[in-house]
Short mmCIF file of C-alpha atoms in Angstrom, two decimals:
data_model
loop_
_atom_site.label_atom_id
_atom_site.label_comp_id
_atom_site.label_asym_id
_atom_site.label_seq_id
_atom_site.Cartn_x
_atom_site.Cartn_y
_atom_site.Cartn_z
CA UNK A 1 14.61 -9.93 -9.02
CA UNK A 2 15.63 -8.36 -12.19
CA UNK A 3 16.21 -4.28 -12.72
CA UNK A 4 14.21 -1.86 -13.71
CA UNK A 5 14.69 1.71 -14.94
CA UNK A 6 13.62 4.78 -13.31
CA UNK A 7 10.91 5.88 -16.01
CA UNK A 8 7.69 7.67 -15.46
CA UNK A 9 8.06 7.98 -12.40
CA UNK A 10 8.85 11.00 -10.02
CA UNK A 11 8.47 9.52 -6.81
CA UNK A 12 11.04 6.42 -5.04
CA UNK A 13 10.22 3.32 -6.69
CA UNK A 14 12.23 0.93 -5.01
CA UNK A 15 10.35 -0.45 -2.19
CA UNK A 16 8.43 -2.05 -5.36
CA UNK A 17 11.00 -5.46 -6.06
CA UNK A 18 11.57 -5.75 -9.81
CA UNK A 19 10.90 -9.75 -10.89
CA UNK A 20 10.45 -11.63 -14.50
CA UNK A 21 8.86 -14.73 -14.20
CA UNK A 22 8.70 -16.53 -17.58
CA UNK A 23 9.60 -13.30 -19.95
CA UNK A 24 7.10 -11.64 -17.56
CA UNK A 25 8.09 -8.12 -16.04
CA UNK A 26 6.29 -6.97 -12.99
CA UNK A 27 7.04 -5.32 -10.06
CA UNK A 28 5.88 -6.38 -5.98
CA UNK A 29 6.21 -4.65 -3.10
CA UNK A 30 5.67 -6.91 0.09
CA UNK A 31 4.30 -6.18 3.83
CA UNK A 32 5.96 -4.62 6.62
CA UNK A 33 7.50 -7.24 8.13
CA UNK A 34 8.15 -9.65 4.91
CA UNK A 35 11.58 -9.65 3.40
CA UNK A 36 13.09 -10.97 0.53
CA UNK A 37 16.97 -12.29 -0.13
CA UNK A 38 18.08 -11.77 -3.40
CA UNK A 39 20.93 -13.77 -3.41
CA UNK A 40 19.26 -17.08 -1.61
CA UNK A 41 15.98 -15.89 -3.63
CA UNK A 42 14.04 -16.62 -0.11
CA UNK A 43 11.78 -15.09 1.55
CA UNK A 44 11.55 -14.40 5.61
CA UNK A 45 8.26 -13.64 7.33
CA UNK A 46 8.62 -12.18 10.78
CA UNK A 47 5.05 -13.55 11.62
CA UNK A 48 5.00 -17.48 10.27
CA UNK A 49 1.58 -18.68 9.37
CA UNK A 50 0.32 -15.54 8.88
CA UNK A 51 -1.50 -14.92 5.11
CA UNK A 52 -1.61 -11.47 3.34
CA UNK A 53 -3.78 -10.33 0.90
CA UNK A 54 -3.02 -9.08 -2.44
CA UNK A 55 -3.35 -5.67 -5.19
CA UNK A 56 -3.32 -7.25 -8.59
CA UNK A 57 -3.13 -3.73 -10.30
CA UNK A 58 -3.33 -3.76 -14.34
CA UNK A 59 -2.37 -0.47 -15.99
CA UNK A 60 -3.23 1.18 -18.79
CA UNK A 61 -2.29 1.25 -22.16
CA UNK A 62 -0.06 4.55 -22.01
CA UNK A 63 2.21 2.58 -19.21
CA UNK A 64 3.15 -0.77 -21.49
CA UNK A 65 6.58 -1.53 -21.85
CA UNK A 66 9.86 -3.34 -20.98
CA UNK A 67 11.39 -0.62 -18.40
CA UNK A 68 9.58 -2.59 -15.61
CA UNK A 69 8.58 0.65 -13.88
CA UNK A 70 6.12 2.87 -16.06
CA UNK A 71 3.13 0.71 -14.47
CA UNK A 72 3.20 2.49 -10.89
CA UNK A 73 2.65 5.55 -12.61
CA UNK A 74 -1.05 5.08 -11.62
CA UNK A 75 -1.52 3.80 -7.93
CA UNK A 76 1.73 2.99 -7.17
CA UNK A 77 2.95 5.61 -4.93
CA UNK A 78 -0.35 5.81 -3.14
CA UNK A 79 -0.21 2.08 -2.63
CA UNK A 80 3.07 2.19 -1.41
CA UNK A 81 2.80 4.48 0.97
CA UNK A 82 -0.48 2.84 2.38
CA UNK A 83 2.06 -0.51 2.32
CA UNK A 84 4.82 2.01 4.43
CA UNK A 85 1.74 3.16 6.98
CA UNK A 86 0.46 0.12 7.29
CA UNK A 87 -2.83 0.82 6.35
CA UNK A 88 -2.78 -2.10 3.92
CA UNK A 89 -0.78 -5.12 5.01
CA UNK A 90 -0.38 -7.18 2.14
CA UNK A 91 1.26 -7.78 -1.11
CA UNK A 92 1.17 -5.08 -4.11
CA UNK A 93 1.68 -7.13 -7.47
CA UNK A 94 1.96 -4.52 -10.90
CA UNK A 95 2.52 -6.48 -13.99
CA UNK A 96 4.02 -4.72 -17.00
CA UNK A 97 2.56 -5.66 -20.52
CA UNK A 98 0.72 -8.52 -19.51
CA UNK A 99 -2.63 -9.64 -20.09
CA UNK A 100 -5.00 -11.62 -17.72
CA UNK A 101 -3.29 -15.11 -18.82
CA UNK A 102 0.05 -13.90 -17.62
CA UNK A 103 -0.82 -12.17 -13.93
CA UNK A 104 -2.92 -15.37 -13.32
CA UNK A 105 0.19 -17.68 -14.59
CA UNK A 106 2.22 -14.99 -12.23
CA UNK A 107 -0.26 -15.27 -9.42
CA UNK A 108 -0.13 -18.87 -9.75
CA UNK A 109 3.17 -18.64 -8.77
CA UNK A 110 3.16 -16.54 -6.07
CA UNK A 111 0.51 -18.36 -4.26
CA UNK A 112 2.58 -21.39 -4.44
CA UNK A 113 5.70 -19.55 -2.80
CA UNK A 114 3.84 -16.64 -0.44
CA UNK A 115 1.75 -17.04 1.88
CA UNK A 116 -0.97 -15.51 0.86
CA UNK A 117 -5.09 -15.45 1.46
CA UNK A 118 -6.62 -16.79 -1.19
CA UNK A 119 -9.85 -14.90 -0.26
CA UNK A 120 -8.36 -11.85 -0.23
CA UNK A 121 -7.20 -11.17 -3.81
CA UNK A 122 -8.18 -7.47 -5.16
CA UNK A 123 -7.86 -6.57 -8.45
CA UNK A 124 -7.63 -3.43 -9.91
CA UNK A 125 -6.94 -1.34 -13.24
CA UNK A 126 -7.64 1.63 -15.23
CA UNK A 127 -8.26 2.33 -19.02
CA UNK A 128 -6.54 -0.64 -21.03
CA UNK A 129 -5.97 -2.44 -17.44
CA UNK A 130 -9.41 -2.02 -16.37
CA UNK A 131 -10.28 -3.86 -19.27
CA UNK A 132 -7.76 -6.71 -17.79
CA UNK A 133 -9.52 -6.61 -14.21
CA UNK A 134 -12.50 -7.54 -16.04
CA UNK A 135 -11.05 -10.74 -17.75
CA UNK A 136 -9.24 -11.59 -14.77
CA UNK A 137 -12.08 -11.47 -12.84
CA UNK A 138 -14.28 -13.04 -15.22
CA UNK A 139 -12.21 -15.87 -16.20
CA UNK A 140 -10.93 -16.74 -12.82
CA UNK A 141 -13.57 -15.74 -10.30
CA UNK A 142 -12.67 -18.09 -7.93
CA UNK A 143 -9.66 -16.27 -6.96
CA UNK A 144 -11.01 -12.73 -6.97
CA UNK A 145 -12.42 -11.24 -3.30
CA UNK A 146 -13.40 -7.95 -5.07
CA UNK A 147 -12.20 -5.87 -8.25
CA UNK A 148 -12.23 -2.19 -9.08
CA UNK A 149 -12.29 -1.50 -12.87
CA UNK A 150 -11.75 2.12 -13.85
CA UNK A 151 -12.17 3.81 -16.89
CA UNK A 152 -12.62 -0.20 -18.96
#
């Protein structure tokens, strides 16, 4: 994981992990029960075989930048804290800056490393970002179980 800077944001942002994957910033938060080391860079799952599903979220235009932490502006804390109730059990992934090329080349990766269902892949965005869901969803339909543009 790489840092991030507490911008935007009036809520606690750190159960969202800050990565960069090729000059890509986002930000993930992971299910109850998955953790991640930063120093081995593993992850530990306390139920093995098990797959999660995923929130692609795109964000707006207004929440673009490098701070790695103006894109949970919108749907982040509520997202979180249906993460923290359990209420959704599965991975939140929130790009920063980062077109529909990028999340898939970042979702690429993640489904290599994660276990995660492949059927169960939601994206969502607003404004700018709901533009984004529908190119993501449009150019990769195969890995989309439902998507929620807003405002596009």
């Amino acid at each position: 994981p790489y840092g991030y800077q507490q911008v935007g944001t009036t809520w606690d942002t750190s159960p969202y992990l800050p990565f960069i994957y090729r000059g890509m910033w986002f930000r993930m938060m992971l299910p109850n029960g998955v953790t991640y080391n930063r120093t081995t860079k593993t992850f530990t799952f306390s139920e093995p075989g098990r797959k999660y599903p995923v929130i692609l979220f795109f964000h707006g235009r207004g929440e673009g930048g490098t701070d790695n932490n103006k894109q949970l502006v919108h749907g982040g804390q509520i997202h979180r804290d249906a993460v923290l109730a359990n209420r959704f059990q599965g991975f939140l992934v929130y790009p920063q800056s980062i077109g529909h090329v990028g999340a898939k080349d970042i979702m690429d990766k993640l489904l290599t490393d994660l276990p995660i269902d492949i059927s169960r892949i939601y994206v969502h965005g607003l404004s700018n970002g709901g533009a984004q869901t529908w190119n993501f969803t449009i150019s990769y339909p195969q890995l989309v179980a439902a998507s929620f543009p807003m405002s596009a």
